[in-house]
Coordinates of C-alpha atoms and ligand atoms in Angstrom, one line a residue:
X1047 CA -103.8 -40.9 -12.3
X1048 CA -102.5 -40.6 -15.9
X1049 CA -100.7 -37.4 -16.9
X1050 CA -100.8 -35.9 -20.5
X1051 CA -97.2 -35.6 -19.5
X1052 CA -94.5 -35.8 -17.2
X1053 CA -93.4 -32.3 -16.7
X1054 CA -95.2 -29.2 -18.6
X1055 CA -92.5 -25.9 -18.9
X1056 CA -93.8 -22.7 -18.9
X1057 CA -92.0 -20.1 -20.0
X1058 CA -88.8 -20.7 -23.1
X1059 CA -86.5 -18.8 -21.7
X1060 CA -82.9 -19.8 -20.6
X1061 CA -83.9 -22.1 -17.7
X1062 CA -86.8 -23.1 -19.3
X1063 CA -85.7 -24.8 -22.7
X1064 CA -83.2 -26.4 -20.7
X1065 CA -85.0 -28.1 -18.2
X1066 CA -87.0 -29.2 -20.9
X1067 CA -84.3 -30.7 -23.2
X1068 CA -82.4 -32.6 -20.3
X1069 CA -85.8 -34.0 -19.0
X1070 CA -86.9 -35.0 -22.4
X1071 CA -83.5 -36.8 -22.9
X1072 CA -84.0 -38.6 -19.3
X1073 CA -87.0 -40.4 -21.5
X1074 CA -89.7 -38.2 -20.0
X1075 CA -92.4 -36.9 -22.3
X1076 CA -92.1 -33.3 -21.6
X1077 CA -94.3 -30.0 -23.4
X1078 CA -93.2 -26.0 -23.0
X1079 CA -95.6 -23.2 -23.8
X1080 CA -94.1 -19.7 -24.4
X1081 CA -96.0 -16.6 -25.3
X1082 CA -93.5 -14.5 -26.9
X1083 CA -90.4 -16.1 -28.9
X1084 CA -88.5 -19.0 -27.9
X1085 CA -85.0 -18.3 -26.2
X1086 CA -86.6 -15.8 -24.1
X1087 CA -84.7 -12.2 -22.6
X1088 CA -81.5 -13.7 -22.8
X1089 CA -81.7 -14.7 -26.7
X1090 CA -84.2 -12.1 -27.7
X1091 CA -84.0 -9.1 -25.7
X1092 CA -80.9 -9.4 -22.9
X1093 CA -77.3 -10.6 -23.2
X1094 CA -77.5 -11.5 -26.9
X1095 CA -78.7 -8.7 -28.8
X1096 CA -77.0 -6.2 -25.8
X1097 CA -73.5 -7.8 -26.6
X1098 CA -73.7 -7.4 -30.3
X1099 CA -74.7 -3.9 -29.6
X1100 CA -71.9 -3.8 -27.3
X1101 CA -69.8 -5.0 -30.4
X1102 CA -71.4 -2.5 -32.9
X1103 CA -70.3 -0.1 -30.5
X1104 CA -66.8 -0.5 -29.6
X1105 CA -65.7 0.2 -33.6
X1106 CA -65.7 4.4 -32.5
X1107 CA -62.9 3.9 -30.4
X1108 CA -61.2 1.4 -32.4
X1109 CA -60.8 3.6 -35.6
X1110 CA -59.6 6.7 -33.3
X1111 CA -57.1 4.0 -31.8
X1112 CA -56.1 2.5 -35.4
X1113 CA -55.1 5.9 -36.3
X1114 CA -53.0 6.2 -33.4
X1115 CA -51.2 3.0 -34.6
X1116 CA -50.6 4.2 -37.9
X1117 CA -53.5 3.3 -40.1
X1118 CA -55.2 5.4 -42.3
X1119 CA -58.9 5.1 -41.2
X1120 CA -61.8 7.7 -41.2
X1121 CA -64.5 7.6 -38.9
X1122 CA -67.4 7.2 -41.0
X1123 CA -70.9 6.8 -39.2
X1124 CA -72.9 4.2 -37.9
X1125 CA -75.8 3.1 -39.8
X1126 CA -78.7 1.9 -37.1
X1127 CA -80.9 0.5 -39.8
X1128 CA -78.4 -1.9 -41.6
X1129 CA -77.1 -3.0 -37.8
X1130 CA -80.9 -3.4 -36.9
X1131 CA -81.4 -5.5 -39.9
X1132 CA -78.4 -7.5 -39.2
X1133 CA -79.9 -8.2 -35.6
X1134 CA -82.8 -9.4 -36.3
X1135 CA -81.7 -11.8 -38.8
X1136 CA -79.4 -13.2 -36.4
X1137 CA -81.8 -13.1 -33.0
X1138 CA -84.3 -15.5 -36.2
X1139 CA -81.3 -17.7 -36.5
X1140 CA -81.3 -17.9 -32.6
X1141 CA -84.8 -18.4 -32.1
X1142 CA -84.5 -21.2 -34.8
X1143 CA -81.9 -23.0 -33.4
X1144 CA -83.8 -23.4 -29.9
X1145 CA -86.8 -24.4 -31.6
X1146 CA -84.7 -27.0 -34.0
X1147 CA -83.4 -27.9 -30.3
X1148 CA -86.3 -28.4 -28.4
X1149 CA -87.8 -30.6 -31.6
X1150 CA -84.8 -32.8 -31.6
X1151 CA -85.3 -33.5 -28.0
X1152 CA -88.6 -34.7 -28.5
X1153 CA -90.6 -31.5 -26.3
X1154 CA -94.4 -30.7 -27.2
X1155 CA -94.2 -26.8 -28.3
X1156 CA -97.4 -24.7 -27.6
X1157 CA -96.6 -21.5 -28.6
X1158 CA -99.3 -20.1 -26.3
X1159 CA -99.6 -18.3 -22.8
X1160 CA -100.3 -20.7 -20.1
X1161 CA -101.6 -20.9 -16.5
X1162 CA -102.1 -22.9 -13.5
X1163 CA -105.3 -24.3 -13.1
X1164 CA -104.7 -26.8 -10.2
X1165 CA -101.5 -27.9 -9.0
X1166 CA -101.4 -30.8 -12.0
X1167 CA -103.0 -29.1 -14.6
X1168 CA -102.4 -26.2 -17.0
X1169 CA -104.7 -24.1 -19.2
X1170 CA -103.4 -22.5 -22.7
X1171 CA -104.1 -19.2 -24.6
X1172 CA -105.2 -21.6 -26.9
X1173 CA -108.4 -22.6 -25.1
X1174 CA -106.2 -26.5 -24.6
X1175 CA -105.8 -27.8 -21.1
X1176 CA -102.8 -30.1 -20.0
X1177 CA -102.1 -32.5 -17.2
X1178 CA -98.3 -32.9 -15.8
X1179 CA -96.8 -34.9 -12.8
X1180 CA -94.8 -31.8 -12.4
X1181 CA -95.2 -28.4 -13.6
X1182 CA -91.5 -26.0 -13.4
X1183 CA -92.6 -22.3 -14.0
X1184 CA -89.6 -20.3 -15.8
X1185 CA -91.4 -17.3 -16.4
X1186 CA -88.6 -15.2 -15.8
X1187 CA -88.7 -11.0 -15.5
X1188 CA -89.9 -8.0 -17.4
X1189 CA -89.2 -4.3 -16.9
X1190 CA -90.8 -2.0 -15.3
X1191 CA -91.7 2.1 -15.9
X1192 CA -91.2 4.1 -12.2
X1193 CA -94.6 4.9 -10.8
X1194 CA -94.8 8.4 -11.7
X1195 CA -96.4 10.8 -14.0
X1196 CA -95.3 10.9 -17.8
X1197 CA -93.5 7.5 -17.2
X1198 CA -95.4 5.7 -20.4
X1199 CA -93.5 8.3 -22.6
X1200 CA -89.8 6.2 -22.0
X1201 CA -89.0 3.1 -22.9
X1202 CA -87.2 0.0 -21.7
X1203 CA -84.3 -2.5 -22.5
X1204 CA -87.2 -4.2 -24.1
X1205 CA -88.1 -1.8 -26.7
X1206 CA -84.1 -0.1 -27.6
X1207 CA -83.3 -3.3 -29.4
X1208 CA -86.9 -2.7 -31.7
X1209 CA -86.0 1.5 -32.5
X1210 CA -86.7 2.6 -36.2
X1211 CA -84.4 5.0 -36.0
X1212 CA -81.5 6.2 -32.9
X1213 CA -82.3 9.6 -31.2
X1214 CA -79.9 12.3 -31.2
X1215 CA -80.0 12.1 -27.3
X1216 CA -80.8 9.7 -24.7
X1217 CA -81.8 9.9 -20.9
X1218 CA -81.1 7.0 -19.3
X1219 CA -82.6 6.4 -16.0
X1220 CA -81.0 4.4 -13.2
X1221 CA -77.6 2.9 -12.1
X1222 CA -77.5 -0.6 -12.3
X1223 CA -75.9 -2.9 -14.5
X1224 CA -78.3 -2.8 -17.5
X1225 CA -78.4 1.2 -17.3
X1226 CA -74.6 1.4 -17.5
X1227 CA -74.1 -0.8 -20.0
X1228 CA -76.4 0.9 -22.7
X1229 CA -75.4 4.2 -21.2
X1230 CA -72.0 3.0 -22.6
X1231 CA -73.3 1.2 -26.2
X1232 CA -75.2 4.5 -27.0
X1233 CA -72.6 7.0 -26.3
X1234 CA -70.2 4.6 -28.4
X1235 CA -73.2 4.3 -31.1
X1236 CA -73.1 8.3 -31.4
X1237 CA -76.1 8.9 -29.1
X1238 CA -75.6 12.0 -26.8
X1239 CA -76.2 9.8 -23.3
X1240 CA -77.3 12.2 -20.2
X1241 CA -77.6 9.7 -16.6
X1242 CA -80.1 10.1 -14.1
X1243 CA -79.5 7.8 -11.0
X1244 CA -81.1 8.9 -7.5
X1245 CA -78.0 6.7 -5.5
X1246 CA -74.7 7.9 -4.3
X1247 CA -73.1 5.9 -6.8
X1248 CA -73.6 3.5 -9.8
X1249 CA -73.8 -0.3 -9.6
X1250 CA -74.8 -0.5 -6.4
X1251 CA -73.8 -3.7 -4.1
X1252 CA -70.5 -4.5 -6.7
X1253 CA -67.2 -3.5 -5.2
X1254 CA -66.8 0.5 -4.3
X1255 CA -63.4 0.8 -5.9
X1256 CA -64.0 -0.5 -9.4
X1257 CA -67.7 1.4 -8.8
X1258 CA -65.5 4.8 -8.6
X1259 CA -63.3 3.8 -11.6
X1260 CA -66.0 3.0 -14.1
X1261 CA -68.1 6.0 -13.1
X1262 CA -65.1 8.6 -13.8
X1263 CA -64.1 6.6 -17.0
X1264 CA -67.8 6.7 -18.4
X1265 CA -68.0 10.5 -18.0
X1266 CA -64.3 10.5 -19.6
X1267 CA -66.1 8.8 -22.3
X1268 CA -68.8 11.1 -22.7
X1269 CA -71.8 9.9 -21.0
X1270 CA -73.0 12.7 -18.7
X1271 CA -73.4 11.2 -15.6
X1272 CA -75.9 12.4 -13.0
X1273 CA -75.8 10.5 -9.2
X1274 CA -78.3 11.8 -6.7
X1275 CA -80.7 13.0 -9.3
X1276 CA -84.0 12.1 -10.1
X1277 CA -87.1 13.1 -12.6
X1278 CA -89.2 16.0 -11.1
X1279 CA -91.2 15.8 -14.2
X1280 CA -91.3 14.7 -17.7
X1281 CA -93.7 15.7 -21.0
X1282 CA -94.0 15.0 -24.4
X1283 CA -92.5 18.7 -27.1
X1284 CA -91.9 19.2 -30.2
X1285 CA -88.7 17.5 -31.0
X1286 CA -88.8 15.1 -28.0
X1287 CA -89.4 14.5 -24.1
X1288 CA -88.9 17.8 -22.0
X1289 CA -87.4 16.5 -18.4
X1290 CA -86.7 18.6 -15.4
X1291 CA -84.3 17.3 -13.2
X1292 CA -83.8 17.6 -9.5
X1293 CA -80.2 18.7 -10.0
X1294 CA -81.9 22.0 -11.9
X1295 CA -81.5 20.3 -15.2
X1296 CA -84.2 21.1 -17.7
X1297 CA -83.7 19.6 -21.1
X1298 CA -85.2 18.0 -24.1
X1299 CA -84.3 13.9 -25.0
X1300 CA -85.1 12.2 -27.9
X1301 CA -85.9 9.7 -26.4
X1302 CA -85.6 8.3 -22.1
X1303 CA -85.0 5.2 -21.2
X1304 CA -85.3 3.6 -17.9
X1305 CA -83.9 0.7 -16.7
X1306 CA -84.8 1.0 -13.2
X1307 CA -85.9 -2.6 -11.8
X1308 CA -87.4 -5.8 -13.0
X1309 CA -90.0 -8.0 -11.2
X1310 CA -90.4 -11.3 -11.9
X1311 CA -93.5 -12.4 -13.9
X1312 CA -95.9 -14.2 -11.6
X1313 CA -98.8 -11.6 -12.0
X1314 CA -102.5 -13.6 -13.7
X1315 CA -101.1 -17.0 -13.7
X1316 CA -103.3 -18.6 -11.2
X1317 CA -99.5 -19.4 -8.9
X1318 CA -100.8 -18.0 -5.5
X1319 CA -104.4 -20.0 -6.2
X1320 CA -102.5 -23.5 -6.7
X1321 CA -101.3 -22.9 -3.5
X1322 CA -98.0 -21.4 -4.7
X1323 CA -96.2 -18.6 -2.2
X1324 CA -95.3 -15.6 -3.5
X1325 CA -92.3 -13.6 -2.2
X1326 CA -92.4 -9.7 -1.0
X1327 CA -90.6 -8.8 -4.4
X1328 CA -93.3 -10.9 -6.2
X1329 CA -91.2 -13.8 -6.8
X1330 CA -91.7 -17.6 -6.6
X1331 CA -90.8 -18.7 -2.9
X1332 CA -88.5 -22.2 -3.3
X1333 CA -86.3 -24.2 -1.7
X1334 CA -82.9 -25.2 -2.2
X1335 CA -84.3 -27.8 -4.5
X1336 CA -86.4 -25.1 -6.4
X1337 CA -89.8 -26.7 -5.5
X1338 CA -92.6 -24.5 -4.4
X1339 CA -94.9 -24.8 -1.3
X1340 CA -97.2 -27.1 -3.7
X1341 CA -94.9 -30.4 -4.4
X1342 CA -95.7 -30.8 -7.8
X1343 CA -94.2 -27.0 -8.8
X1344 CA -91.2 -26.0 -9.2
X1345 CA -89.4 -23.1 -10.4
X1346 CA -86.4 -21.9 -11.6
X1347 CA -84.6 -18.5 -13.4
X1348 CA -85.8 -15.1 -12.7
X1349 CA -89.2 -15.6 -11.9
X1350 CA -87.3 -17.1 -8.2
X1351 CA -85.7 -13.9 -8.1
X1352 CA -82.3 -15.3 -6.7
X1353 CA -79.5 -14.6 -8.9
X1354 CA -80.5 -13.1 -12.2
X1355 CA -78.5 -14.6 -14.6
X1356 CA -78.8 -16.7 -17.7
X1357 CA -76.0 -19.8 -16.8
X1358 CA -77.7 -19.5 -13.0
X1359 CA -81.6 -20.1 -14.8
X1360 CA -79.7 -22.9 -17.0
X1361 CA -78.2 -24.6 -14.0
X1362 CA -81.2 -24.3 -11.7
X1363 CA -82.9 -26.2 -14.9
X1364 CA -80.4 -28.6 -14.6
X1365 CA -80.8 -29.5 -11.5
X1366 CA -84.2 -29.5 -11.3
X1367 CA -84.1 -32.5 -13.6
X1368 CA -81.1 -34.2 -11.9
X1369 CA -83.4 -34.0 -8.7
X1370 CA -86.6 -34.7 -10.1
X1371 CA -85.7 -37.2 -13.4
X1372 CA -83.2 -38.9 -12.3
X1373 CA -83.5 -39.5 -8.6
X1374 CA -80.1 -37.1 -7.9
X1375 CA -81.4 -33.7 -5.1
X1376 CA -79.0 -31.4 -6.2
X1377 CA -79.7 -28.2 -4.5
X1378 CA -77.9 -25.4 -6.8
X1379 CA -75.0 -23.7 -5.2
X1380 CA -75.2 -19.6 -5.5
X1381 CA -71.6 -19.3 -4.2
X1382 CA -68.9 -17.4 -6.1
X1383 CA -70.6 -16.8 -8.9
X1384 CA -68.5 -15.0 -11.6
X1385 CA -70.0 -12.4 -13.4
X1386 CA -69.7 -9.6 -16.5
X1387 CA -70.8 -5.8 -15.9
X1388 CA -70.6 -4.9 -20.2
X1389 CA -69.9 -1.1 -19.4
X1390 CA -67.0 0.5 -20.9
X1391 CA -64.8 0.0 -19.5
X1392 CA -66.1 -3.4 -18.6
X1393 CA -66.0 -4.9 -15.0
X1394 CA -65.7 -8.9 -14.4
X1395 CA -66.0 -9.9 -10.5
X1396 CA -66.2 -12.8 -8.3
X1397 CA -66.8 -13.1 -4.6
X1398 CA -67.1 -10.5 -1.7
X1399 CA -67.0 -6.5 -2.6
X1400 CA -64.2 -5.4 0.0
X1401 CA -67.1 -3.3 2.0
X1402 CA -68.7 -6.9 2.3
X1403 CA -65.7 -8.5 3.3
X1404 CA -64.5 -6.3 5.8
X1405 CA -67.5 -7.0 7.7
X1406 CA -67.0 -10.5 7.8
X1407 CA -63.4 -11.1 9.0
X1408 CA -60.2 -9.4 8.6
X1409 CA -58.9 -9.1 5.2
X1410 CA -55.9 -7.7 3.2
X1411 CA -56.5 -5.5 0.5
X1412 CA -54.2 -6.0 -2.8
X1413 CA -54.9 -3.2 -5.6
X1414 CA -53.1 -2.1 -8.7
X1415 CA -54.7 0.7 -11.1
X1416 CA -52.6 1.7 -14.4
X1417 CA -52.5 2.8 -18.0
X1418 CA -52.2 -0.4 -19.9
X1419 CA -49.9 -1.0 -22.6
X1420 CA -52.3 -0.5 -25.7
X1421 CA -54.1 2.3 -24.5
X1422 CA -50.9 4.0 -23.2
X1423 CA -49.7 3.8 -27.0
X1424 CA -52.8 5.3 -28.2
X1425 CA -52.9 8.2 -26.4
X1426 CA -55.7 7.4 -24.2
X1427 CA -56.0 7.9 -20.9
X1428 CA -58.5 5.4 -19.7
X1429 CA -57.2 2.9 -16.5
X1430 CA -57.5 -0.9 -15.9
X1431 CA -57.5 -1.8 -12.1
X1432 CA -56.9 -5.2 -10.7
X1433 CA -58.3 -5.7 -7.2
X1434 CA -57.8 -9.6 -4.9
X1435 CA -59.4 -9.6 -1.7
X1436 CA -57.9 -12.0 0.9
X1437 CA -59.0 -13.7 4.3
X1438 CA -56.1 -13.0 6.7
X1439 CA -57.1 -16.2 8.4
X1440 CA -56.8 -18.4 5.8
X1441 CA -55.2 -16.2 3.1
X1442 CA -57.8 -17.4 0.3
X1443 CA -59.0 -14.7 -2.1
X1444 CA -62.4 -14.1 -1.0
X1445 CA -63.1 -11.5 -4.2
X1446 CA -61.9 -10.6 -7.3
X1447 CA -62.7 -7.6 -9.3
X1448 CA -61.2 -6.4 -12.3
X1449 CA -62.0 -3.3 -14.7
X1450 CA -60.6 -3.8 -18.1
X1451 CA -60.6 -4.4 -21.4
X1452 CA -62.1 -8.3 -21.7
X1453 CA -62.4 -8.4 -17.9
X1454 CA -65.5 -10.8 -18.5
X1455 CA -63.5 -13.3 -20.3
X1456 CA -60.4 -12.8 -17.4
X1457 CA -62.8 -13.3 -14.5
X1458 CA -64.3 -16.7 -16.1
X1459 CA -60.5 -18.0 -15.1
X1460 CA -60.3 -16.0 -11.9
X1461 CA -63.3 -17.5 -11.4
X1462 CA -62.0 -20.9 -11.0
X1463 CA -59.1 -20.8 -8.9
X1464 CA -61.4 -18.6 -6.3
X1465 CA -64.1 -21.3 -6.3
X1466 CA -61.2 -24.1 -5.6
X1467 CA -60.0 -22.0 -2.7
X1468 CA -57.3 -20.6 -4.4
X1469 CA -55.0 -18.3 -1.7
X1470 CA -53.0 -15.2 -2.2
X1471 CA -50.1 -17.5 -2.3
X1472 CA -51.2 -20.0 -5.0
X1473 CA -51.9 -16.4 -6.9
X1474 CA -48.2 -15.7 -6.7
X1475 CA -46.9 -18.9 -7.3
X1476 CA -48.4 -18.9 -10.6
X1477 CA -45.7 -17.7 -13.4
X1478 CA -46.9 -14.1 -15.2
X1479 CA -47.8 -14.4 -18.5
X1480 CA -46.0 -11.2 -19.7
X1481 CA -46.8 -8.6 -21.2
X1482 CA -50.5 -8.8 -20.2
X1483 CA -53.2 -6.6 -18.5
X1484 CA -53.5 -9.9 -15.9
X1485 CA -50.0 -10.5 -14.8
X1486 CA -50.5 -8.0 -12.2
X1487 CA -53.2 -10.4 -10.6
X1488 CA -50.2 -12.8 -9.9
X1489 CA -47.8 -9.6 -9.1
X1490 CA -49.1 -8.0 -6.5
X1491 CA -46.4 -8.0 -3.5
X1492 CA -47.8 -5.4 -0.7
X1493 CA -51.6 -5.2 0.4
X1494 CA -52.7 -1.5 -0.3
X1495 CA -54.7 -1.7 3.1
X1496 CA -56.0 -3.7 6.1
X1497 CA -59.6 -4.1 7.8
Ligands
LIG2592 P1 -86.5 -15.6 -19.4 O1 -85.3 -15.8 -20.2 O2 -87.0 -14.2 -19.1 O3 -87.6 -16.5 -20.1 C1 -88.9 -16.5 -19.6 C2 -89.8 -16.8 -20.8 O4 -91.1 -17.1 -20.3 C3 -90.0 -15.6 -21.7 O5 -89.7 -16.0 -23.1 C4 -91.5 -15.2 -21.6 O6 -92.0 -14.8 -22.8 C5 -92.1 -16.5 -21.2 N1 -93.3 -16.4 -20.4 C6 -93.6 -15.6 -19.4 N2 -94.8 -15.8 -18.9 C7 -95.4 -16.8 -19.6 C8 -96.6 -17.6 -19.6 N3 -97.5 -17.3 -18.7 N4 -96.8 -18.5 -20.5 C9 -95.9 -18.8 -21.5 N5 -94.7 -18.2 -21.5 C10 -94.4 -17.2 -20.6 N6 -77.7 -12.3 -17.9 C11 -76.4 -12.7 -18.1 O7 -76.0 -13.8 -17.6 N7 -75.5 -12.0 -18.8 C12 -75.9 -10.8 -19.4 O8 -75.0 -10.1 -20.0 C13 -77.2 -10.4 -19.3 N8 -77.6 -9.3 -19.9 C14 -78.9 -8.9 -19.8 C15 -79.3 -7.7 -20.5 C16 -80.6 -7.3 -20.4 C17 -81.1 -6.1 -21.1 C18 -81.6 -8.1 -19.7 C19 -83.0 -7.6 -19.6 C20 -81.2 -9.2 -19.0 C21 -79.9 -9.6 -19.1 N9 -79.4 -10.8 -18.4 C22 -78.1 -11.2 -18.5 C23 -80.3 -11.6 -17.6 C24 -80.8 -12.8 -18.3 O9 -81.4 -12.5 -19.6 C25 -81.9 -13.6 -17.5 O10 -81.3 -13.8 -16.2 C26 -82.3 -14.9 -18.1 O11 -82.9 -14.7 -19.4 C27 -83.3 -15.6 -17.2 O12 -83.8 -16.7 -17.8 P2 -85.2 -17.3 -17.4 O13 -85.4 -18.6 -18.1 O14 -85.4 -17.2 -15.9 O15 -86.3 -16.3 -18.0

């Protein structure tokens, strides 16, 4: 039978566009539909615009800590419209350079929702219908509001980048990563940030140690950090959204935000009639290979629900194609991953937490927490801690986790001497680089503990 093509994307997100653009090189004549704007969360409403906020917000701190070094600097304030402005120009610029991209490679762009109609064949918003040999569905995620009454009146990550103006006060609901972060970016933006999450503890399932530290150092900051506390009940007032909390609270938000899951978007696209099977969490069910129960499918990124990240959607693309196009199975390997929590202070990790070490095998614990040069100097009091977790059997550092200035950037590196096999001893062979935050990694004589 004769395809209109030889693989149709849906969805132009990070794993999306780059499936596309590798399998369009490979000589295959390839088409993508997306409904929204082409570079999907990541470029329009995730790591991108969060990082520059990220950015926008540090510059508080900076000033207080230029004057400690002897410059003459006033605070000044933070104008939300010329940033916003900024932004958008730049996510355009994004958005153009995918689009510029995918046109280069030679992909069919149908800006346009689409859905399965039969495990070759795909219908558009646009009223169009398209045959593939293969279909990949890169869908990805999208926030969702708790079930629970007065909900519609917050918003999401979704809708803080799009603001007209920022509120006096936030309440930001929830404890994972994307909570923290702008928990952090609008307390540094000027916002008065109040916490609600119903755990023990913030950023739940990353190591409990560097948990601890970035929880204190947040409330050092200023964000007023609630664990164990939830929404009784919310309503609109004058002058905001009136929220009683079960930790007695009772106060009035400009605005509340909650950031308390995602789900992956499967919902209305005809997956589970093509024969597709859906997960308990709603996500795509694959195999190592990222192909479906229904041969011709595959999917890959968020909408697979497996690690939720944009390089893990952009090399499960990848190797989607290398299997598929060019006759390589490359299953994608979800091992050591290294990763970036952007709170402040930020957090960079790779490999076991030591709570999910310790109940693997027997491990030593090596740990340093101090004032670090710069901040020492400016009078700050805020702590960087350096933490390795090694096998006792084989002495290889099964985790890394590091809360510090630019710890994303240090645990890229960490990242590849852990995924080599790297052991404590290799760690200490390696010279210092002096005077740094990440000599101690290197330094570190004595494990603070056993398990
Ligand atoms: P997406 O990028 O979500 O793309 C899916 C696309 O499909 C979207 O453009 C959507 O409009 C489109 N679509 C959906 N349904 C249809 C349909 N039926 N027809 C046509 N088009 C459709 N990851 C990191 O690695 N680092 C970070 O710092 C980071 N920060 C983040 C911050 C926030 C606030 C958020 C929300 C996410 C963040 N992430 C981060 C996660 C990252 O954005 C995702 O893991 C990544 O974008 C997943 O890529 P994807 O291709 O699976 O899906």
């Amino acid at each position: 039978m004769a395809f209109d093509f030889d693989l149709f994307v849906i969805g132009g997100g990070s794993g999306g566009v780059r499936a596309a653009r590798v399998a369009a090189a490979t000589g295959a004549k390839v088409a993508l539909a997306e409904e929204y704007r082409m570079g999907g969360t990541c470029v329009i409403r995730g790591c991108v615009p969060k990082k520059l906020m990220v950015f926008a917000s540090e510059f508080h701190e900076a000033m207080s800590d230029a004057r400690a070094y002897g410059w003459d600097v006033q605070d000044g304030s933070f104008n939300w419209t010329t940033f916003r402005g900024k932004l958008d120009s730049e996510l355009d610029r994004l958005e153009g350079v995918y689009r510029r991209l995918l046109d280069g490679s030679g992909v069919t762009v149908f800006d346009a929702r689409a859905a399965l109609a039969d495990p070759h064949t795909v219908t558009l918003s646009t009223g169009e219908t398209k045959t593939a040999k293969h279909i990949l569905v890169a869908t990805g995620g999208r926030p969702v509001l708790p079930d629970m009454p007065g909900a519609e009146l917050g918003i999401t990550s979704n809708e803080i980048f799009k603001l007209d103006q920022l509120p006096d006060s936030i309440l930001i609901v929830g404890g994972g990563y994307i909570a923290c972060e702008f928990a952090g970016i609008l307390n540094g933006l000027g916002v008065k940030v109040t916490q609600f999450y119903r755990g023990a503890q913030i950023l739940r399932g990353f190591d409990g140690e560097a948990r601890g530290l970035i929880a204190d150092q947040m409330r050092e900051r200023g964000v007023d950090l609630h664990c164990g506390t939830n929404i009784l009940s919310m309503e609109q007032v004058d002058g905001g959204i009136r929220v009683k909390g079960s930790n007695g609270s009772e106060a009035t938000y400009g605005q509340v935000m909650f950031a308390t899951g995602r789900v992956p978007n499967t919902d209305g696209i005809g997956l589970e009639e093509a024969g597709v099977k859906i997960g308990r969490r709603g996500e795509i069910a694959v195999d190592d290979y990222s192909q479906t129960a229904v041969p011709s499918i595959y999917a890959v990124g968020d909408v697979t629900n497996r690690v939720n990240l944009t390089p893990v959607a952009i090399r499960e693309g990848m190797a989607f194609v290398e299997t598929v196009f060019k006759g390589n199975p490359t299953p994608v390997d979800h091992d050591l991953i290294p990763s970036a929590v952007f709170t402040q202070p930020e957090f960079g990790t790779v490999g076991l937490s030591e709570e999910d070490a310790r109940e693997i095998e027997p491990i030593e614990v090596y740990c340093t927490s101090f004032k670090p040069m710069n901040h020492s100097f400016a009078g700050r009091s805020d702590r960087v801690m350096m933490k390795l977790i090694v096998s006792k059997a084989t002495r290889k550092v099964l985790g890394c986790h590091i809360v510090a200035d630019h710890a994303g950037e240090l645990i890229q590196m960490v990242g590849i001497a852990v995924k080599m096999g790297a052991t404590k001893e290799d760690f200490d062979r390696t010279v210092a680089v002096h005077p740094t935050i990440s000599e101690e990694l290197v330094t570190m004589k004595e494990p603070v503990r056993s398990a």
